[in-house]
Amino acid sequence: MQNIHAAITGIGAFLPEYRLTNEEISTMVDTSDEWIMQRIGIKERRILKESDKATSDMGVEAINQLLQKTNTSPDEIDLVICATITPDRPFPATANIISRKARLTNAWSFDLSAACSGFVFALTTGAKFVESGQYKKVIVVGADMMSAITDYTDRSTCPLFGDGAGAVLLEPTTEEIGVMDHINRTDGKGRHYLHMKAGGSKRPASIETIQNREHFVHQDGKTVFKYAVSRMADVAVEIMEKNDITPENLAWLVPHQANMRIIDAVARRMQIDSEQVMINIQKYGNTTAATIPLCLYDYEKQLKKGDNIILAAFGAGFTWGSVYLKWAYNS
Ligand code: UT7
């Protein structure tokens, strides 16, 4: 029997219209465009302002566009995996809500929580269902409404995050294209450095947790920075060596977009040029599970069938991972 690979056959995306600029953030906390550009590399981020909308709505928009672009009927979808850390509610799963709203009547669905590595983990999970031969059309959607858990009185975190969603369709192929390999890792010792302190079973919501602002992202930026650089670079270099990818035959690195300085450091360790790196952090900031599909979406027209692509991410947990993709189509 021939090997089945899972190929990405289309991408959809959604970005809210509202642009939160560095200038506006400078009116909320003691910061400046110059500091944010120098230390992070973000100019503006998109924010979902409509009070009746949430993460699932962004996921639905991305999926509707994906279905249209790939000429796929909603009832053909077998499975939806939604990577998010900002679910509409703690339960039910946002993937269940998305499936209902996008009328994916034959799909079963679940959420996957791996923070900024969410898309990489969900993509490798979805690929396994396709590679089994049992599933023909799997959607992987990375969607996060980070504005819902960002403390806009904390200058050390509020410039970092934005809202958005990106979705890909995975389909089987016997050609040597698609998801070729992955290296995923987790280490719970990182749990203290980047987390939400309350709202779970360890510390349920109370008046005290609200007064202490414990329902927002808390981060020890320096520690996370250090681990992000070393772990992301480690897995990206490891997957290159394992698959005989060289700086010369690599078409693109698609790094998680958390900080321009982290992206540059990873590219240097891989010995690749800045022209080989997908970057859109300046426009959207860190959209957590959505950064990688949003990059693929922005660069889709430049991608060619057979291109060697490496995805690399690092996030809360700690979680980190890399995927080696051979791109499956010309736009
Ligand atoms: O996506 C998941 C993973 N997350 C990440 O990868 C984020 C990793 N961490 C980072 O990107 C960086 O650590 C930050 C961008 C969060 C912070 O940059 P940094 O260079 O590590 O700054 P720092 O936290 O060491 O702070 C340096 C100084 C401090 O002032 P003092 O103590 O030296 O006087 C901060 O108070 O910068 C100050 N500072 C700011 N100043 C102006 C912190 N935030 C700001 C700000 N504007 N927004």
XYZ file of C-alpha atoms and ligand atoms in Angstrom:
379
model
C 0.000 0.000 0.000
C 1.221 3.495 -0.857
C 1.919 5.952 1.958
C -0.829 8.501 2.503
C 0.271 12.032 3.317
C -1.952 14.853 4.572
C -1.693 17.862 2.258
C -2.833 21.391 2.997
C -5.123 22.103 0.021
C -6.375 25.572 0.999
C -6.216 28.375 3.581
C -8.838 30.779 4.916
C -8.389 33.624 7.375
C -10.237 36.240 9.345
C -8.936 39.431 10.909
C -11.151 41.910 12.746
C -11.215 45.378 11.215
C -10.228 47.450 14.245
C -6.508 48.349 14.303
C -5.064 48.984 17.760
C -1.947 51.052 17.024
C 1.116 51.659 19.203
C -0.001 55.266 19.415
C -3.321 54.237 20.964
C -1.581 51.808 23.369
C 0.665 54.716 24.414
C -2.457 56.508 25.655
C -3.382 53.486 27.812
C -0.009 52.625 29.437
C 3.434 54.223 29.796
C 5.047 53.057 26.541
C 5.966 54.317 23.074
C 5.937 53.256 19.441
C 9.748 53.353 19.541
C 10.017 50.927 22.517
C 7.461 48.492 21.071
C 9.068 48.500 17.619
C 12.580 48.049 19.025
C 11.830 45.389 21.644
C 8.964 43.495 19.943
C 8.498 44.644 16.313
C 4.730 45.193 16.355
C 3.151 48.291 14.796
C -0.526 47.420 15.230
C -2.838 44.521 16.039
C -6.445 43.701 15.126
C -9.090 43.690 17.865
C -12.557 42.115 17.757
C -14.709 44.953 19.080
C -18.252 43.625 18.600
C -19.459 42.641 22.071
C -21.653 39.815 20.737
C -18.728 38.159 18.887
C -16.097 35.710 20.172
C -13.384 33.279 19.071
C -15.864 30.911 17.383
C -17.119 33.723 15.123
C -13.603 34.386 13.830
C -13.119 30.646 13.277
C -16.393 30.439 11.345
C -15.392 33.352 9.087
C -12.028 31.718 8.320
C -13.699 28.367 7.610
C -16.410 29.873 5.389
C -13.723 31.505 3.282
C -11.732 28.246 3.202
C -14.763 26.254 2.018
C -15.457 28.801 -0.702
C -11.836 28.927 -1.895
C -11.545 25.133 -2.062
C -15.025 24.575 -3.498
C -15.905 22.346 -0.585
C -19.422 21.778 0.697
C -19.789 22.038 4.526
C -21.248 18.515 4.765
C -18.065 17.008 3.265
C -15.975 17.877 6.321
C -15.200 14.870 8.554
C -13.397 16.514 11.477
C -12.591 19.978 12.874
C -9.778 20.606 15.344
C -9.753 24.078 16.871
C -6.536 25.233 18.516
C -7.331 27.978 21.018
C -6.660 29.204 24.554
C -9.488 31.732 24.384
C -12.513 29.450 23.946
C -15.941 31.125 23.869
C -16.518 29.456 27.247
C -14.589 26.863 29.329
C -17.039 24.351 27.842
C -18.475 23.217 25.479
C -15.588 23.167 23.037
C -15.346 26.111 20.660
C -14.877 23.566 17.833
C -18.411 22.271 18.558
C -19.802 25.807 18.316
C -17.846 26.506 15.112
C -19.095 23.278 13.492
C -22.684 24.191 14.263
C -22.396 27.792 13.041
C -20.524 26.788 9.846
C -23.085 23.991 9.221
C -20.451 21.233 9.186
C -23.205 18.695 9.767
C -21.115 15.528 9.332
C -18.045 16.618 11.283
C -17.064 15.707 14.809
C -14.906 18.288 16.474
C -12.745 19.080 19.462
C -10.499 21.802 20.891
C -6.780 21.509 21.449
C -5.021 23.674 24.028
C -1.316 24.281 23.402
C -1.180 28.093 23.450
C 1.199 29.488 20.815
C 2.104 25.957 19.655
C -1.598 25.205 19.176
C -1.623 25.301 15.384
C 1.499 23.110 15.083
C 0.074 20.548 17.523
C -3.384 20.596 15.865
C -1.927 20.315 12.373
C 0.135 17.258 13.313
C -2.904 15.729 15.051
C -5.182 16.389 12.055
C -2.558 14.966 9.695
C -2.578 11.657 11.591
C -6.336 11.256 11.037
C -5.841 11.808 7.287
C -2.782 9.517 7.123
C -4.867 6.726 8.722
C -6.874 6.571 5.497
C -10.151 6.980 7.401
C -10.565 10.749 7.010
C -10.785 12.628 3.702
C -11.351 16.250 4.728
C -10.089 17.620 8.032
C -10.118 21.296 9.006
C -7.510 22.649 11.414
C -8.353 26.116 12.676
C -6.198 28.288 14.928
C -8.312 31.045 16.504
C -7.638 33.321 19.436
C -9.276 36.431 20.794
C -6.350 37.493 22.945
C -7.968 40.880 23.678
C -10.394 38.998 25.971
C -7.540 37.986 28.322
C -5.122 40.904 27.862
C -4.698 43.378 30.709
C -4.642 46.815 29.088
C -3.203 48.314 32.274
C -0.060 46.098 32.091
C 2.527 47.547 29.719
C 4.662 44.406 29.827
C 1.974 42.302 28.093
C -0.646 44.521 26.435
C 1.426 45.545 23.385
C 2.042 41.889 22.489
C -1.297 40.405 21.547
C -3.984 40.609 18.850
C -7.065 38.734 17.618
C -7.446 36.572 14.502
C -8.142 33.157 12.995
C -6.671 30.998 10.242
C -7.924 27.659 8.926
C -6.477 25.013 6.608
C -8.030 22.040 4.840
C -6.139 18.739 5.020
C -6.752 16.083 2.363
C -5.056 12.765 1.572
C -2.507 12.379 -1.224
C -0.126 9.618 -2.306
C 2.283 12.168 -3.806
C 5.396 13.060 -1.792
C 3.845 16.337 -0.568
C 2.042 17.566 2.518
C 2.947 17.127 6.185
C 6.192 15.109 5.992
C 7.455 15.171 9.581
C 7.070 16.840 12.965
C 8.851 17.206 16.305
C 6.583 18.299 19.163
C 7.573 18.746 22.795
C 6.099 19.883 26.130
C 7.547 20.655 29.545
C 5.188 21.617 32.358
C 7.992 23.246 34.319
C 7.239 26.302 32.182
C 3.735 26.609 33.593
C 4.716 29.314 36.096
C 6.221 31.670 33.527
C 3.290 32.217 31.152
C -0.231 31.518 32.321
C -3.636 32.690 33.485
C -3.631 32.470 37.268
C -7.343 31.883 37.928
C -10.545 30.671 36.339
C -9.733 26.947 36.426
C -10.210 24.192 39.013
C -7.068 25.193 40.941
C -8.296 28.720 41.517
C -11.945 29.189 40.547
C -13.192 32.683 39.742
C -14.025 34.773 42.803
C -14.307 38.423 43.694
C -10.725 38.194 44.963
C -9.350 36.743 41.692
C -11.082 39.492 39.760
C -9.803 42.217 42.067
C -6.265 40.777 41.745
C -6.557 40.828 37.918
C -5.855 37.075 37.779
C -8.002 36.401 34.699
C -5.456 37.939 32.328
C -2.222 36.701 30.699
C 0.697 36.853 33.150
C 4.202 36.435 31.812
C 7.797 36.471 32.992
C 8.901 37.922 29.658
C 12.667 37.471 30.045
C 12.425 33.772 30.981
C 9.913 33.023 28.229
C 12.099 34.876 25.724
C 15.152 32.804 26.631
C 13.327 29.465 26.337
C 11.485 30.524 23.168
C 14.731 31.276 21.326
C 16.554 28.117 22.352
C 13.678 25.614 22.098
C 12.263 26.903 18.796
C 15.708 26.973 17.210
C 16.509 23.484 18.575
C 13.464 21.821 16.988
C 13.760 23.762 13.737
C 17.421 22.751 13.303
C 16.647 19.165 14.399
C 13.878 18.749 11.813
C 16.137 20.256 9.107
C 18.917 17.779 9.844
C 16.538 14.814 10.122
C 15.049 15.533 6.686
C 18.186 16.720 4.823
C 16.881 20.267 4.585
C 19.638 22.812 4.060
C 19.507 26.615 4.020
C 19.763 26.278 0.207
C 16.813 23.922 -0.332
C 14.527 25.460 2.314
C 11.936 27.739 0.712
C 10.369 29.193 3.877
C 10.515 29.251 7.646
C 7.097 30.033 9.130
C 7.831 31.032 12.727
C 5.288 31.770 15.436
C 5.035 35.575 15.559
C 5.706 36.546 19.199
C 8.702 38.854 18.966
C 10.811 39.941 15.976
C 13.990 39.384 18.019
C 13.003 35.740 18.667
C 12.286 35.215 14.948
C 15.671 36.710 13.961
C 17.529 34.543 16.483
C 15.848 31.346 15.216
C 16.630 32.245 11.580
C 20.284 32.874 12.526
C 20.568 29.442 14.200
C 19.105 27.884 11.011
C 21.625 29.905 8.951
C 18.907 31.178 6.617
C 18.323 34.640 5.121
C 15.602 37.010 6.231
C 14.022 36.641 2.744
C 13.264 33.007 3.617
C 11.240 33.952 6.710
C 7.513 34.719 6.726
C 6.817 37.788 8.845
C 3.573 39.635 9.544
C 4.015 40.374 13.255
C 4.109 44.130 12.529
C 0.468 44.010 11.297
C -1.218 41.568 13.658
C 0.976 41.049 16.757
C 0.853 37.695 18.534
C -2.496 36.040 17.724
C -1.383 32.839 19.553
C -2.794 29.812 17.633
C -3.509 31.925 14.545
C -0.031 33.316 13.751
C 1.200 30.461 11.548
C -1.941 30.020 9.381
C -2.155 33.824 9.043
C 1.424 33.831 7.697
C 0.634 31.021 5.239
C -2.448 32.995 4.187
C -0.525 36.229 3.607
C 2.229 34.469 1.627
C -0.006 31.924 -0.182
C 0.499 33.454 -3.639
C 4.289 33.132 -3.327
C 4.165 29.416 -2.478
C 4.888 26.791 -5.105
C 4.121 23.086 -5.217
C 7.050 21.155 -3.749
C 8.405 24.055 -1.661
C 10.158 22.883 1.520
C 8.602 24.731 4.460
C 9.360 24.523 8.175
C 6.842 25.692 10.758
C 8.197 26.425 14.256
C 6.420 27.544 17.405
C 6.904 28.011 21.135
C 4.315 28.817 23.772
C 2.875 28.518 27.254
C 3.165 25.142 28.921
C 5.911 25.167 27.838
C 4.972 23.751 24.457
C 7.081 23.836 21.327
C 7.334 22.091 17.990
C 8.223 22.108 14.339
C 6.609 20.685 11.205
C 8.241 19.913 7.868
C 5.775 20.559 5.044
C 6.136 20.076 1.301
C 3.713 22.608 -0.163
C 0.962 20.954 -2.210
C -0.287 23.482 -4.775
C 0.397 26.551 -6.886
C -2.041 29.415 -6.314
O 4.057 33.690 22.306
C 4.318 33.031 23.500
C 5.604 33.341 24.035
N 5.764 34.719 24.403
C 6.882 35.282 24.016
O 7.612 34.710 23.241
C 7.266 36.622 24.624
C 8.688 36.550 25.113
N 9.145 37.737 25.773
C 9.313 38.919 25.101
O 9.011 39.030 23.943
C 9.984 40.048 25.855
O 10.500 39.573 27.076
C 9.033 41.264 26.117
C 8.747 41.966 24.822
C 7.753 40.778 26.771
C 9.753 42.265 27.049
O 10.990 42.660 26.475
P 12.331 42.638 27.335
O 13.384 43.174 26.496
O 12.506 41.254 27.899
O 12.008 43.691 28.479
P 11.994 43.488 30.057
O 10.779 42.761 30.485
O 13.316 42.978 30.528
O 11.904 44.989 30.511
C 12.968 45.917 30.244
C 12.530 47.279 30.673
C 11.942 47.323 32.081
O 12.312 48.536 32.683
P 13.519 48.599 33.727
O 13.168 47.660 34.833
O 14.740 48.184 32.950
O 13.525 50.034 34.140
C 10.459 47.329 31.854
O 9.745 47.938 32.880
O 11.483 47.732 29.800
C 10.352 48.122 30.585
N 9.153 47.838 29.799
C 8.617 48.732 28.960
N 8.970 50.000 28.648
C 8.223 50.644 27.757
C 8.424 46.693 29.765
N 7.390 46.854 28.912
C 7.493 48.098 28.403
C 6.739 48.846 27.484
N 7.141 50.096 27.189
N 5.660 48.332 26.879
